[in-house]
C-alpha cells in the first residue's frame, strides 16, 4: 500500500486534515505522515522534516506528497534532493484537503501510486459538478488541436517573478514543438494567453509565489508541459543573474551614487568645479581614460510622426513593415554579438529577449489585423506595442513594470527602421549625460558624435563602462543624480583617468582641461604613428601588446590598431543567441577567418567561457545559488565534454596551418588542466602542435602557479575576475563595486605571486588593468611579459611601455605592495611618473 505525506505551513491544519481523511477511509488504514509547521505552534515548512516524513511513509509501494502552497512546494522538492535513494515519490498539485481524502480512500481500496495521484488531482470534480460549471470563472478555451489535452500548474519561485528574461526562456523552450500552449495566472484569476507570446506572458503579472496553470493540446502537448514544468523547477535558468543583468537594462534610481562633494562647494555657482579622486567611496569614478570637453547632451527618444493613412495597399504596408522588422532583427543580433564579444555575455542575453519579442506571434497577428483593416503599418505597429507596454506598466510589481522599457525599445527600433529616423538621439555632438546606459546604447555609441560620457549611476567595472572603454570614449560613472539636472548645452569637462568632472568650469579650470586635452591628442597622434612598431622599454625589453577580440570586426580593428597578436579571442560569441551549439565546421570557418585577419600573427583562442551566470539554452545547467562560484568556464566544459571536444577539433584544424594557441578559462586545479590537455591530445592530429595556456582568475590558481607551470606553456591573468574573487565583490553590483579595485595591494600581490611562481613561463594580463597607464609600470615591474587590451587601447599601451624602465618599475612595484589602499597606489605611481 502506498504512503501519503501532508506538507503544510500549519501543524494544526495538517492534523485536522488527516483526522478528516481517516473518517472517510473504510478498510485498511493508510500510512499518512505529517510534516507541518516548524513546531506545533509556529507556521513554516522544513525540508528535513519532509524528508523524514517521506521515509516514514515509504512502505516500498511509493509515496504521494500533498502540499498546501508557496514554500511547502520548495521544501518538498528540496527534501527529495536531501534523500539518498527514495522509492518512487510523487509531488501532487492536488488541493490538500480534498486531495488527501481522495488519495487516502483510493489507497485504502488498493490503488497504486499513479491511480491515487490521479484521484487526488480530480478531487474537485465532485464539488464543481454540484456547484455548477458557471460558478467557476469562465476561461478562454484554447484553440482546437489534435491530440490529448494536458494540464498542469506550477508555482513561480523566481525573486522577480516571470519577467522578461525567464519568460523568454519559457518561449524558447516551446520552439519547434507541435503544440498549442495556454497559460493563466491562477493567483490573480487571469484569462489564459498564448505560451508563445512573450509580451502576453509578461503582462500576466506573475510574481514570486504565484501559481500558474498551463494547458497544452497537440501531438507534442505532453512534451511541452514537461519542458515548462522542468524549466519552472530550475527557476527558468535564471540562477540569480536577472537581478544584476536586468538592472543594467533599466535605470534604477535607488542605486545612484551621490557626489563626494557638494555641487556648489568650489565656486558658489551651481555645478561648478566638481572634482573627485579616483578611488573615493562615492563618485564620480574614472571609467574610461581620456579627457573630453564639450556641451552636455542628454539622451532622448525620438518622436515618431505616425501616418494617418496608409501609403499603399495592405499587402504593401505589411511588406514594408516586415522589411523594417528584418532590419531591426539584424541590428539587435549585431548588438548582441558586439556586446558579447566585448565581454558582456550576460548583457548579450538581453538582446535575446528582444529578438523573442520581435517573434511574438500574438502581437504580430494583432498588427496584421490592423493593417488588413486599412491602418498604416507604422501606426498599427505603434498602437499594439504601446498597448503591450502599457499593460506591463499597470502591473503592481515595480520590477515588472520596468520591463515595459524592453517593449518600447523594440517598438522604437522597428519604427525607426520603418520611418527612416533614429530611435534615440542627442542634439549634436558633445558629452553624453544619462542616468545609465543599456548594453545596446553603449555598444552603439559613435565616438565621432559622443566625445565623452557622464553617468549618474554605474561603476568602473559595470559593462557600460567596459563598453565605453572598448569604444575608446572617455567616461566617468557613478556621478550621482545631480548630473541629470545639467542644462542642455552646458560646458562639461571630464578626465576619465582620474574621475575629475567639471560643469560650467571657470576659465582657469577650463584652460587646464583644454591644455591637457591638447597634450593628450598630441600623445595620441604620436602613439598612433608608432602603433605598428614593437613596444620596447627604455632598457631594451620587448613587450608584446595584444588585442582582446570577440568578432571578426574586432580582429580587423585590432590589426589596424597595431596589435602584435590576439592575446584573447572570446569564442563564446559563436555560442550565444542560438538554439543549438555551432558545428565543428562552423567553428573552424570562424576561427580560420580570425587567424587570416591577423595575417600570420598568433591568436590565442580561449575555449568557451560561459555557465553559471551565463547559461546556454541548449545545455541543461543546474540552478545555482551562487552562479559566479559555480559551474563556469572550464568546469562547465569538462562537465559537457562533447561541447569542449568539438571546439578543440575546430581549433586544431586551424592550428595546422596558422599560428594558434589555446587557453582554458576559470582553472582552479591541476586535475582540470590534465583533463583538458588529455582531451586536446585525443583530437590533435599527428604533426600539429600548439601552445596551451590557462586563465588565472581564481586566487587558488594564483597561489599555486609554481605547480601549474609544469602543465602549461603560458599564463594569462584575467584581472577582472581575479579582482572580484579576491575582494569578494560581484563587479556588476554598484553598491559594492568600489571595493573591487584591481590596484588594491592585495590584488597586486596575487599578480606578483603568479609571476614569481611562473618562473620562465610567460605571463600575460588580459583584463582591463592591462590598459591602465597607472597599472602598466606595476605589471612590468612584477614580471608580466605581455599585455592584451581592447583594440582602441593598443597604441596608447605601446606608447606607455616605451617610456618605462623595468628596473625602476620593479622598485615601484615593491613600494606599491606596502600601500594601504588602491588610492595610495595610484598616488604613488602618479608621483613617480610625474602624472597629474
PDB file of C-alpha atoms in Angstrom, residues 531-712:
ATOM      1  CA  UNK A 531      51.402  51.764 -33.275  1.00  0.00           C
ATOM      2  CA  UNK A 532      52.752  49.186 -35.719  1.00  0.00           C
ATOM      3  CA  UNK A 533      56.218  49.300 -34.190  1.00  0.00           C
ATOM      4  CA  UNK A 534      57.119  46.945 -31.314  1.00  0.00           C
ATOM      5  CA  UNK A 535      56.790  48.228 -27.762  1.00  0.00           C
ATOM      6  CA  UNK A 536      60.362  48.357 -26.444  1.00  0.00           C
ATOM      7  CA  UNK A 537      61.116  49.531 -22.920  1.00  0.00           C
ATOM      8  CA  UNK A 538      63.841  52.079 -22.265  1.00  0.00           C
ATOM      9  CA  UNK A 539      66.118  49.253 -21.124  1.00  0.00           C
ATOM     10  CA  UNK A 540      65.594  47.301 -24.353  1.00  0.00           C
ATOM     11  CA  UNK A 541      62.913  44.786 -23.389  1.00  0.00           C
ATOM     12  CA  UNK A 542      60.222  43.951 -25.954  1.00  0.00           C
ATOM     13  CA  UNK A 543      56.689  43.712 -24.545  1.00  0.00           C
ATOM     14  CA  UNK A 544      54.130  42.279 -26.996  1.00  0.00           C
ATOM     15  CA  UNK A 545      50.883  44.239 -26.914  1.00  0.00           C
ATOM     16  CA  UNK A 546      47.983  42.053 -27.961  1.00  0.00           C
ATOM     17  CA  UNK A 547      44.286  42.683 -28.505  1.00  0.00           C
ATOM     18  CA  UNK A 548      41.209  41.149 -26.902  1.00  0.00           C
ATOM     19  CA  UNK A 549      38.691  40.371 -29.637  1.00  0.00           C
ATOM     20  CA  UNK A 550      35.234  38.874 -29.825  1.00  0.00           C
ATOM     21  CA  UNK A 551      34.377  39.069 -33.517  1.00  0.00           C
ATOM     22  CA  UNK A 552      35.882  39.292 -36.978  1.00  0.00           C
ATOM     23  CA  UNK A 553      35.280  43.057 -36.925  1.00  0.00           C
ATOM     24  CA  UNK A 554      37.265  43.293 -33.687  1.00  0.00           C
ATOM     25  CA  UNK A 555      40.096  41.349 -35.289  1.00  0.00           C
ATOM     26  CA  UNK A 556      40.238  43.707 -38.255  1.00  0.00           C
ATOM     27  CA  UNK A 557      40.222  46.716 -35.926  1.00  0.00           C
ATOM     28  CA  UNK A 558      42.972  45.177 -33.794  1.00  0.00           C
ATOM     29  CA  UNK A 559      45.317  44.677 -36.737  1.00  0.00           C
ATOM     30  CA  UNK A 560      44.596  48.186 -37.958  1.00  0.00           C
ATOM     31  CA  UNK A 561      45.376  49.483 -34.453  1.00  0.00           C
ATOM     32  CA  UNK A 562      48.810  47.810 -34.433  1.00  0.00           C
ATOM     33  CA  UNK A 563      48.204  44.731 -32.258  1.00  0.00           C
ATOM     34  CA  UNK A 564      51.123  42.291 -32.282  1.00  0.00           C
ATOM     35  CA  UNK A 565      48.753  39.340 -31.825  1.00  0.00           C
ATOM     36  CA  UNK A 566      45.403  38.463 -30.299  1.00  0.00           C
ATOM     37  CA  UNK A 567      46.007  37.588 -26.663  1.00  0.00           C
ATOM     38  CA  UNK A 568      42.382  36.632 -26.118  1.00  0.00           C
ATOM     39  CA  UNK A 569      39.689  35.567 -28.560  1.00  0.00           C
ATOM     40  CA  UNK A 570      36.361  35.296 -26.720  1.00  0.00           C
ATOM     41  CA  UNK A 571      34.909  32.351 -28.615  1.00  0.00           C
ATOM     42  CA  UNK A 572      31.601  32.413 -26.729  1.00  0.00           C
ATOM     43  CA  UNK A 573      30.233  34.937 -29.233  1.00  0.00           C
ATOM     44  CA  UNK A 574      29.775  31.923 -31.521  1.00  0.00           C
ATOM     45  CA  UNK A 575      27.676  30.053 -28.967  1.00  0.00           C
ATOM     46  CA  UNK A 576      25.271  32.800 -27.902  1.00  0.00           C
ATOM     47  CA  UNK A 577      21.911  33.772 -29.356  1.00  0.00           C
ATOM     48  CA  UNK A 578      21.131  30.402 -30.861  1.00  0.00           C
ATOM     49  CA  UNK A 579      19.201  27.258 -30.026  1.00  0.00           C
ATOM     50  CA  UNK A 580      21.988  24.790 -30.863  1.00  0.00           C
ATOM     51  CA  UNK A 581      25.756  24.752 -30.428  1.00  0.00           C
ATOM     52  CA  UNK A 582      27.760  25.654 -33.543  1.00  0.00           C
ATOM     53  CA  UNK A 583      29.065  22.721 -35.545  1.00  0.00           C
ATOM     54  CA  UNK A 584      32.759  21.874 -35.791  1.00  0.00           C
ATOM     55  CA  UNK A 585      32.777  23.116 -39.388  1.00  0.00           C
ATOM     56  CA  UNK A 586      31.170  26.435 -38.477  1.00  0.00           C
ATOM     57  CA  UNK A 587      33.641  26.969 -35.663  1.00  0.00           C
ATOM     58  CA  UNK A 588      36.584  26.092 -37.901  1.00  0.00           C
ATOM     59  CA  UNK A 589      35.455  28.583 -40.524  1.00  0.00           C
ATOM     60  CA  UNK A 590      35.145  31.395 -37.988  1.00  0.00           C
ATOM     61  CA  UNK A 591      38.464  30.666 -36.265  1.00  0.00           C
ATOM     62  CA  UNK A 592      40.171  30.467 -39.652  1.00  0.00           C
ATOM     63  CA  UNK A 593      38.762  33.871 -40.635  1.00  0.00           C
ATOM     64  CA  UNK A 594      40.068  35.339 -37.388  1.00  0.00           C
ATOM     65  CA  UNK A 595      43.509  33.826 -37.959  1.00  0.00           C
ATOM     66  CA  UNK A 596      43.596  35.139 -41.522  1.00  0.00           C
ATOM     67  CA  UNK A 597      42.569  38.605 -40.329  1.00  0.00           C
ATOM     68  CA  UNK A 598      45.675  38.659 -38.111  1.00  0.00           C
ATOM     69  CA  UNK A 599      47.835  37.863 -41.131  1.00  0.00           C
ATOM     70  CA  UNK A 600      50.250  35.396 -39.587  1.00  0.00           C
ATOM     71  CA  UNK A 601      50.225  36.908 -36.110  1.00  0.00           C
ATOM     72  CA  UNK A 602      49.436  34.460 -33.323  1.00  0.00           C
ATOM     73  CA  UNK A 603      45.868  34.241 -31.986  1.00  0.00           C
ATOM     74  CA  UNK A 604      45.010  32.773 -28.586  1.00  0.00           C
ATOM     75  CA  UNK A 605      41.619  31.087 -28.695  1.00  0.00           C
ATOM     76  CA  UNK A 606      40.028  30.876 -25.274  1.00  0.00           C
ATOM     77  CA  UNK A 607      37.665  27.932 -25.036  1.00  0.00           C
ATOM     78  CA  UNK A 608      34.025  28.501 -24.210  1.00  0.00           C
ATOM     79  CA  UNK A 609      33.704  30.672 -21.101  1.00  0.00           C
ATOM     80  CA  UNK A 610      30.047  30.505 -20.084  1.00  0.00           C
ATOM     81  CA  UNK A 611      27.940  28.862 -17.408  1.00  0.00           C
ATOM     82  CA  UNK A 612      26.605  29.849 -14.015  1.00  0.00           C
ATOM     83  CA  UNK A 613      25.637  33.465 -14.606  1.00  0.00           C
ATOM     84  CA  UNK A 614      25.827  32.987 -18.401  1.00  0.00           C
ATOM     85  CA  UNK A 615      23.616  29.985 -19.254  1.00  0.00           C
ATOM     86  CA  UNK A 616      23.302  28.441 -22.694  1.00  0.00           C
ATOM     87  CA  UNK A 617      19.761  27.405 -23.664  1.00  0.00           C
ATOM     88  CA  UNK A 618      20.827  24.154 -25.315  1.00  0.00           C
ATOM     89  CA  UNK A 619      22.566  22.556 -22.348  1.00  0.00           C
ATOM     90  CA  UNK A 620      20.920  21.644 -19.069  1.00  0.00           C
ATOM     91  CA  UNK A 621      22.589  23.503 -16.220  1.00  0.00           C
ATOM     92  CA  UNK A 622      21.717  23.135 -12.560  1.00  0.00           C
ATOM     93  CA  UNK A 623      20.213  26.036 -10.675  1.00  0.00           C
ATOM     94  CA  UNK A 624      22.942  27.621  -8.578  1.00  0.00           C
ATOM     95  CA  UNK A 625      22.591  29.847  -5.536  1.00  0.00           C
ATOM     96  CA  UNK A 626      25.975  31.483  -6.268  1.00  0.00           C
ATOM     97  CA  UNK A 627      26.489  31.225 -10.038  1.00  0.00           C
ATOM     98  CA  UNK A 628      29.742  33.209 -10.029  1.00  0.00           C
ATOM     99  CA  UNK A 629      31.143  30.464  -7.800  1.00  0.00           C
ATOM    100  CA  UNK A 630      29.539  27.653  -9.746  1.00  0.00           C
ATOM    101  CA  UNK A 631      29.742  25.675 -12.974  1.00  0.00           C
ATOM    102  CA  UNK A 632      31.603  28.182 -15.134  1.00  0.00           C
ATOM    103  CA  UNK A 633      34.372  28.177 -17.713  1.00  0.00           C
ATOM    104  CA  UNK A 634      36.439  25.002 -17.896  1.00  0.00           C
ATOM    105  CA  UNK A 635      34.352  23.430 -15.145  1.00  0.00           C
ATOM    106  CA  UNK A 636      31.297  23.519 -17.376  1.00  0.00           C
ATOM    107  CA  UNK A 637      33.238  22.432 -20.470  1.00  0.00           C
ATOM    108  CA  UNK A 638      34.537  19.344 -18.675  1.00  0.00           C
ATOM    109  CA  UNK A 639      31.016  18.590 -17.471  1.00  0.00           C
ATOM    110  CA  UNK A 640      29.876  18.602 -21.123  1.00  0.00           C
ATOM    111  CA  UNK A 641      32.921  17.032 -22.798  1.00  0.00           C
ATOM    112  CA  UNK A 642      31.438  16.783 -26.296  1.00  0.00           C
ATOM    113  CA  UNK A 643      30.965  20.546 -26.335  1.00  0.00           C
ATOM    114  CA  UNK A 644      34.635  21.061 -25.482  1.00  0.00           C
ATOM    115  CA  UNK A 645      35.832  18.220 -27.724  1.00  0.00           C
ATOM    116  CA  UNK A 646      34.058  19.722 -30.749  1.00  0.00           C
ATOM    117  CA  UNK A 647      35.596  23.101 -30.066  1.00  0.00           C
ATOM    118  CA  UNK A 648      39.074  21.602 -29.743  1.00  0.00           C
ATOM    119  CA  UNK A 649      38.574  19.712 -33.019  1.00  0.00           C
ATOM    120  CA  UNK A 650      37.862  23.011 -34.772  1.00  0.00           C
ATOM    121  CA  UNK A 651      40.822  24.742 -33.120  1.00  0.00           C
ATOM    122  CA  UNK A 652      43.397  22.094 -34.051  1.00  0.00           C
ATOM    123  CA  UNK A 653      42.225  22.134 -37.678  1.00  0.00           C
ATOM    124  CA  UNK A 654      43.103  25.821 -37.869  1.00  0.00           C
ATOM    125  CA  UNK A 655      46.318  25.301 -35.876  1.00  0.00           C
ATOM    126  CA  UNK A 656      47.528  23.009 -38.658  1.00  0.00           C
ATOM    127  CA  UNK A 657      48.197  25.998 -40.920  1.00  0.00           C
ATOM    128  CA  UNK A 658      48.024  29.108 -38.709  1.00  0.00           C
ATOM    129  CA  UNK A 659      49.819  30.200 -35.515  1.00  0.00           C
ATOM    130  CA  UNK A 660      47.190  29.354 -32.905  1.00  0.00           C
ATOM    131  CA  UNK A 661      47.320  28.793 -29.147  1.00  0.00           C
ATOM    132  CA  UNK A 662      44.524  27.502 -26.940  1.00  0.00           C
ATOM    133  CA  UNK A 663      43.657  28.798 -23.489  1.00  0.00           C
ATOM    134  CA  UNK A 664      41.357  27.298 -20.854  1.00  0.00           C
ATOM    135  CA  UNK A 665      39.331  29.665 -18.610  1.00  0.00           C
ATOM    136  CA  UNK A 666      38.408  29.518 -14.921  1.00  0.00           C
ATOM    137  CA  UNK A 667      41.049  26.961 -13.913  1.00  0.00           C
ATOM    138  CA  UNK A 668      41.321  26.010 -10.254  1.00  0.00           C
ATOM    139  CA  UNK A 669      43.105  22.656 -10.072  1.00  0.00           C
ATOM    140  CA  UNK A 670      45.882  20.736 -11.806  1.00  0.00           C
ATOM    141  CA  UNK A 671      43.428  17.906 -12.474  1.00  0.00           C
ATOM    142  CA  UNK A 672      41.318  20.254 -14.592  1.00  0.00           C
ATOM    143  CA  UNK A 673      44.341  21.123 -16.714  1.00  0.00           C
ATOM    144  CA  UNK A 674      45.267  17.441 -17.083  1.00  0.00           C
ATOM    145  CA  UNK A 675      41.719  16.572 -18.180  1.00  0.00           C
ATOM    146  CA  UNK A 676      41.574  19.422 -20.715  1.00  0.00           C
ATOM    147  CA  UNK A 677      45.002  18.643 -22.125  1.00  0.00           C
ATOM    148  CA  UNK A 678      44.093  14.966 -22.325  1.00  0.00           C
ATOM    149  CA  UNK A 679      41.040  15.817 -24.401  1.00  0.00           C
ATOM    150  CA  UNK A 680      43.188  18.028 -26.625  1.00  0.00           C
ATOM    151  CA  UNK A 681      45.661  15.181 -27.180  1.00  0.00           C
ATOM    152  CA  UNK A 682      42.773  12.941 -28.272  1.00  0.00           C
ATOM    153  CA  UNK A 683      41.857  15.239 -31.177  1.00  0.00           C
ATOM    154  CA  UNK A 684      45.305  16.636 -32.056  1.00  0.00           C
ATOM    155  CA  UNK A 685      46.459  15.390 -35.486  1.00  0.00           C
ATOM    156  CA  UNK A 686      49.944  13.958 -35.823  1.00  0.00           C
ATOM    157  CA  UNK A 687      52.498  16.632 -36.577  1.00  0.00           C
ATOM    158  CA  UNK A 688      50.385  19.517 -35.257  1.00  0.00           C
ATOM    159  CA  UNK A 689      51.433  21.269 -32.066  1.00  0.00           C
ATOM    160  CA  UNK A 690      50.141  24.319 -30.291  1.00  0.00           C
ATOM    161  CA  UNK A 691      50.850  26.080 -27.027  1.00  0.00           C
ATOM    162  CA  UNK A 692      48.395  25.538 -24.182  1.00  0.00           C
ATOM    163  CA  UNK A 693      47.703  28.174 -21.565  1.00  0.00           C
ATOM    164  CA  UNK A 694      45.263  28.869 -18.755  1.00  0.00           C
ATOM    165  CA  UNK A 695      43.461  31.898 -17.399  1.00  0.00           C
ATOM    166  CA  UNK A 696      44.415  32.797 -13.844  1.00  0.00           C
ATOM    167  CA  UNK A 697      41.193  34.191 -12.411  1.00  0.00           C
ATOM    168  CA  UNK A 698      40.836  32.200  -9.200  1.00  0.00           C
ATOM    169  CA  UNK A 699      43.014  33.124  -6.192  1.00  0.00           C
ATOM    170  CA  UNK A 700      43.660  29.425  -5.548  1.00  0.00           C
ATOM    171  CA  UNK A 701      45.216  29.131  -9.009  1.00  0.00           C
ATOM    172  CA  UNK A 702      47.319  32.237  -8.411  1.00  0.00           C
ATOM    173  CA  UNK A 703      48.634  30.698  -5.208  1.00  0.00           C
ATOM    174  CA  UNK A 704      49.863  27.504  -6.907  1.00  0.00           C
ATOM    175  CA  UNK A 705      51.273  28.826 -10.152  1.00  0.00           C
ATOM    176  CA  UNK A 706      54.547  27.018  -9.479  1.00  0.00           C
ATOM    177  CA  UNK A 707      52.764  23.653  -9.729  1.00  0.00           C
ATOM    178  CA  UNK A 708      50.539  24.693 -12.634  1.00  0.00           C
ATOM    179  CA  UNK A 709      53.567  25.926 -14.594  1.00  0.00           C
ATOM    180  CA  UNK A 710      54.654  22.310 -15.095  1.00  0.00           C
ATOM    181  CA  UNK A 711      51.492  21.677 -17.153  1.00  0.00           C
ATOM    182  CA  UNK A 712      51.103  24.823 -19.280  1.00  0.00           C
TER     183      UNK A 712
END
